[in-house]
Amino acid sequence: MVTNTIKKQRVPNSERRRSSIKLVLDSALSLFVTRGYDATSMDDIAGQAGLTKGAVYFYFKDKLSLLEALLLRTDKELIDPIIAKIGASNGSARDRIIMLTNWFAIVGAERKELPLLHVLVSLEMHGRGNRIEEMVRKTYKDLQNAIAEVTRVGQLSGEFTSDIPPEYQAAVIVALIDGLL
């Protein structure tokens, strides 16, 4: 008698781990943006991810650690690339500012929750004095410094007014992006 047996391929632990972590982070992103950090529980995140709460705690020791990992991922996928892109561009200062705003518009349209995370977390964590507040402050500072450098170049070339310090112009651009998101 011949039997047709299909062998199931065992998924390597490292692949299952990556997949589970991505599920947790994606679920947390969605919930933090729609409900807020404080209003979201680890149970909520586990439920949306289709995992047990124990599995979520296996990957992240607490909700703050999960948020920290999510912010790091967001920096890597959103902030770091545009800072590198405007820094490496040979375009005019005006073209680089347009590139920056287009980047946020495209990412905002395609991945709505991603650019909102820093905005909402900065509001919710303001004044808490924790590591998350410091991380968000650093991200904004890095973005503002990159824009201020482009603004300095624009002032030297005559594209932008020299009446306003580059740091102030950069702060306004960051605020406009946040407001538009």
JSON list of C-alpha atoms in Angstrom, two decimals, residues 41-127:
[
{"chain": "A", "resi": 41, "resn": "SER", "atom": "CA", "xyz": [-3.29, 47.07, 27.56]},
{"chain": "A", "resi": 42, "resn": "MET", "atom": "CA", "xyz": [-0.92, 44.20, 26.89]},
{"chain": "A", "resi": 43, "resn": "ASP", "atom": "CA", "xyz": [-4.07, 42.01, 26.72]},
{"chain": "A", "resi": 44, "resn": "ASP", "atom": "CA", "xyz": [-5.37, 44.23, 23.91]},
{"chain": "A", "resi": 45, "resn": "ILE", "atom": "CA", "xyz": [-2.10, 43.91, 22.01]},
{"chain": "A", "resi": 46, "resn": "ALA", "atom": "CA", "xyz": [-1.92, 40.15, 22.49]},
{"chain": "A", "resi": 47, "resn": "GLY", "atom": "CA", "xyz": [-5.53, 39.76, 21.36]},
{"chain": "A", "resi": 48, "resn": "GLN", "atom": "CA", "xyz": [-5.04, 41.80, 18.22]},
{"chain": "A", "resi": 49, "resn": "ALA", "atom": "CA", "xyz": [-1.80, 39.93, 17.45]},
{"chain": "A", "resi": 50, "resn": "GLY", "atom": "CA", "xyz": [-3.51, 36.56, 17.97]},
{"chain": "A", "resi": 51, "resn": "LEU", "atom": "CA", "xyz": [-1.00, 35.61, 20.67]},
{"chain": "A", "resi": 52, "resn": "THR", "atom": "CA", "xyz": [-1.21, 34.96, 24.37]},
{"chain": "A", "resi": 53, "resn": "LYS", "atom": "CA", "xyz": [-0.28, 37.70, 26.80]},
{"chain": "A", "resi": 54, "resn": "GLY", "atom": "CA", "xyz": [2.56, 35.43, 27.96]},
{"chain": "A", "resi": 55, "resn": "ALA", "atom": "CA", "xyz": [3.94, 35.34, 24.42]},
{"chain": "A", "resi": 56, "resn": "VAL", "atom": "CA", "xyz": [3.92, 39.14, 24.27]},
{"chain": "A", "resi": 57, "resn": "TYR", "atom": "CA", "xyz": [5.75, 39.31, 27.61]},
{"chain": "A", "resi": 58, "resn": "PHE", "atom": "CA", "xyz": [8.23, 36.73, 26.31]},
{"chain": "A", "resi": 59, "resn": "TYR", "atom": "CA", "xyz": [9.30, 39.23, 23.63]},
{"chain": "A", "resi": 60, "resn": "PHE", "atom": "CA", "xyz": [8.84, 42.47, 25.58]},
{"chain": "A", "resi": 61, "resn": "LYS", "atom": "CA", "xyz": [9.29, 42.77, 29.34]},
{"chain": "A", "resi": 62, "resn": "ASP", "atom": "CA", "xyz": [6.61, 45.48, 29.61]},
{"chain": "A", "resi": 63, "resn": "LYS", "atom": "CA", "xyz": [4.51, 47.90, 27.59]},
{"chain": "A", "resi": 64, "resn": "LEU", "atom": "CA", "xyz": [7.15, 50.63, 27.80]},
{"chain": "A", "resi": 65, "resn": "SER", "atom": "CA", "xyz": [9.78, 48.29, 26.30]},
{"chain": "A", "resi": 66, "resn": "LEU", "atom": "CA", "xyz": [7.37, 47.44, 23.51]},
{"chain": "A", "resi": 67, "resn": "LEU", "atom": "CA", "xyz": [6.79, 51.12, 22.78]},
{"chain": "A", "resi": 68, "resn": "GLU", "atom": "CA", "xyz": [10.54, 51.72, 22.81]},
{"chain": "A", "resi": 69, "resn": "ALA", "atom": "CA", "xyz": [11.06, 48.95, 20.22]},
{"chain": "A", "resi": 70, "resn": "LEU", "atom": "CA", "xyz": [8.24, 50.38, 18.13]},
{"chain": "A", "resi": 71, "resn": "LEU", "atom": "CA", "xyz": [9.75, 53.88, 18.21]},
{"chain": "A", "resi": 72, "resn": "LEU", "atom": "CA", "xyz": [13.15, 52.48, 17.22]},
{"chain": "A", "resi": 73, "resn": "ARG", "atom": "CA", "xyz": [11.54, 50.64, 14.30]},
{"chain": "A", "resi": 74, "resn": "THR", "atom": "CA", "xyz": [9.71, 53.79, 13.26]},
{"chain": "A", "resi": 75, "resn": "ASP", "atom": "CA", "xyz": [12.93, 55.82, 13.38]},
{"chain": "A", "resi": 76, "resn": "LYS", "atom": "CA", "xyz": [14.66, 53.19, 11.24]},
{"chain": "A", "resi": 77, "resn": "GLU", "atom": "CA", "xyz": [11.85, 53.03, 8.66]},
{"chain": "A", "resi": 78, "resn": "LEU", "atom": "CA", "xyz": [10.75, 56.67, 8.58]},
{"chain": "A", "resi": 79, "resn": "ILE", "atom": "CA", "xyz": [13.05, 59.25, 10.12]},
{"chain": "A", "resi": 80, "resn": "ASP", "atom": "CA", "xyz": [16.55, 57.90, 9.43]},
{"chain": "A", "resi": 81, "resn": "PRO", "atom": "CA", "xyz": [15.96, 57.38, 5.68]},
{"chain": "A", "resi": 82, "resn": "ILE", "atom": "CA", "xyz": [14.69, 60.90, 5.05]},
{"chain": "A", "resi": 83, "resn": "ILE", "atom": "CA", "xyz": [17.46, 62.49, 7.11]},
{"chain": "A", "resi": 84, "resn": "ALA", "atom": "CA", "xyz": [19.99, 60.52, 5.06]},
{"chain": "A", "resi": 85, "resn": "LYS", "atom": "CA", "xyz": [18.21, 61.39, 1.81]},
{"chain": "A", "resi": 86, "resn": "ILE", "atom": "CA", "xyz": [18.08, 65.15, 2.37]},
{"chain": "A", "resi": 87, "resn": "GLY", "atom": "CA", "xyz": [21.67, 65.10, 3.66]},
{"chain": "A", "resi": 88, "resn": "ALA", "atom": "CA", "xyz": [22.97, 63.27, 0.59]},
{"chain": "A", "resi": 89, "resn": "SER", "atom": "CA", "xyz": [20.96, 65.24, -1.96]},
{"chain": "A", "resi": 90, "resn": "ASN", "atom": "CA", "xyz": [22.73, 67.64, -4.29]},
{"chain": "A", "resi": 91, "resn": "GLY", "atom": "CA", "xyz": [19.50, 69.50, -4.93]},
{"chain": "A", "resi": 92, "resn": "SER", "atom": "CA", "xyz": [18.84, 73.03, -3.83]},
{"chain": "A", "resi": 93, "resn": "ALA", "atom": "CA", "xyz": [17.74, 73.69, -0.27]},
{"chain": "A", "resi": 94, "resn": "ARG", "atom": "CA", "xyz": [14.22, 74.34, -1.55]},
{"chain": "A", "resi": 95, "resn": "ASP", "atom": "CA", "xyz": [14.24, 71.02, -3.45]},
{"chain": "A", "resi": 96, "resn": "ARG", "atom": "CA", "xyz": [15.39, 69.19, -0.32]},
{"chain": "A", "resi": 97, "resn": "ILE", "atom": "CA", "xyz": [12.62, 70.70, 1.79]},
{"chain": "A", "resi": 98, "resn": "ILE", "atom": "CA", "xyz": [10.12, 69.70, -0.90]},
{"chain": "A", "resi": 99, "resn": "MET", "atom": "CA", "xyz": [11.65, 66.20, -0.89]},
{"chain": "A", "resi": 100, "resn": "LEU", "atom": "CA", "xyz": [11.14, 66.06, 2.89]},
{"chain": "A", "resi": 101, "resn": "THR", "atom": "CA", "xyz": [7.50, 67.13, 2.78]},
{"chain": "A", "resi": 102, "resn": "ASN", "atom": "CA", "xyz": [6.78, 64.79, -0.14]},
{"chain": "A", "resi": 103, "resn": "TRP", "atom": "CA", "xyz": [8.37, 61.93, 1.82]},
{"chain": "A", "resi": 104, "resn": "PHE", "atom": "CA", "xyz": [6.08, 62.51, 4.80]},
{"chain": "A", "resi": 105, "resn": "ALA", "atom": "CA", "xyz": [3.05, 62.89, 2.52]},
{"chain": "A", "resi": 106, "resn": "ILE", "atom": "CA", "xyz": [3.78, 59.61, 0.73]},
{"chain": "A", "resi": 107, "resn": "VAL", "atom": "CA", "xyz": [4.56, 57.69, 3.91]},
{"chain": "A", "resi": 108, "resn": "GLY", "atom": "CA", "xyz": [1.55, 59.25, 5.60]},
{"chain": "A", "resi": 109, "resn": "ALA", "atom": "CA", "xyz": [-0.72, 58.13, 2.76]},
{"chain": "A", "resi": 110, "resn": "GLU", "atom": "CA", "xyz": [0.74, 54.63, 2.47]},
{"chain": "A", "resi": 111, "resn": "ARG", "atom": "CA", "xyz": [1.43, 53.83, 6.11]},
{"chain": "A", "resi": 112, "resn": "LYS", "atom": "CA", "xyz": [-0.88, 56.17, 7.99]},
{"chain": "A", "resi": 113, "resn": "GLU", "atom": "CA", "xyz": [-0.06, 54.97, 11.48]},
{"chain": "A", "resi": 114, "resn": "LEU", "atom": "CA", "xyz": [3.72, 55.08, 11.18]},
{"chain": "A", "resi": 115, "resn": "PRO", "atom": "CA", "xyz": [4.26, 58.85, 11.01]},
{"chain": "A", "resi": 116, "resn": "LEU", "atom": "CA", "xyz": [1.53, 59.47, 13.58]},
{"chain": "A", "resi": 117, "resn": "LEU", "atom": "CA", "xyz": [3.20, 57.42, 16.30]},
{"chain": "A", "resi": 118, "resn": "HIS", "atom": "CA", "xyz": [5.82, 60.01, 17.27]},
{"chain": "A", "resi": 119, "resn": "VAL", "atom": "CA", "xyz": [3.28, 62.83, 17.17]},
{"chain": "A", "resi": 120, "resn": "LEU", "atom": "CA", "xyz": [0.81, 61.06, 19.46]},
{"chain": "A", "resi": 121, "resn": "VAL", "atom": "CA", "xyz": [3.42, 59.58, 21.79]},
{"chain": "A", "resi": 122, "resn": "SER", "atom": "CA", "xyz": [5.08, 62.99, 22.18]},
{"chain": "A", "resi": 123, "resn": "LEU", "atom": "CA", "xyz": [1.74, 64.38, 23.37]},
{"chain": "A", "resi": 124, "resn": "GLU", "atom": "CA", "xyz": [0.90, 61.47, 25.64]},
{"chain": "A", "resi": 125, "resn": "MET", "atom": "CA", "xyz": [4.37, 61.16, 27.20]},
{"chain": "A", "resi": 126, "resn": "HIS", "atom": "CA", "xyz": [5.00, 64.89, 27.63]},
{"chain": "A", "resi": 127, "resn": "GLY", "atom": "CA", "xyz": [6.20, 65.71, 31.12]}
]
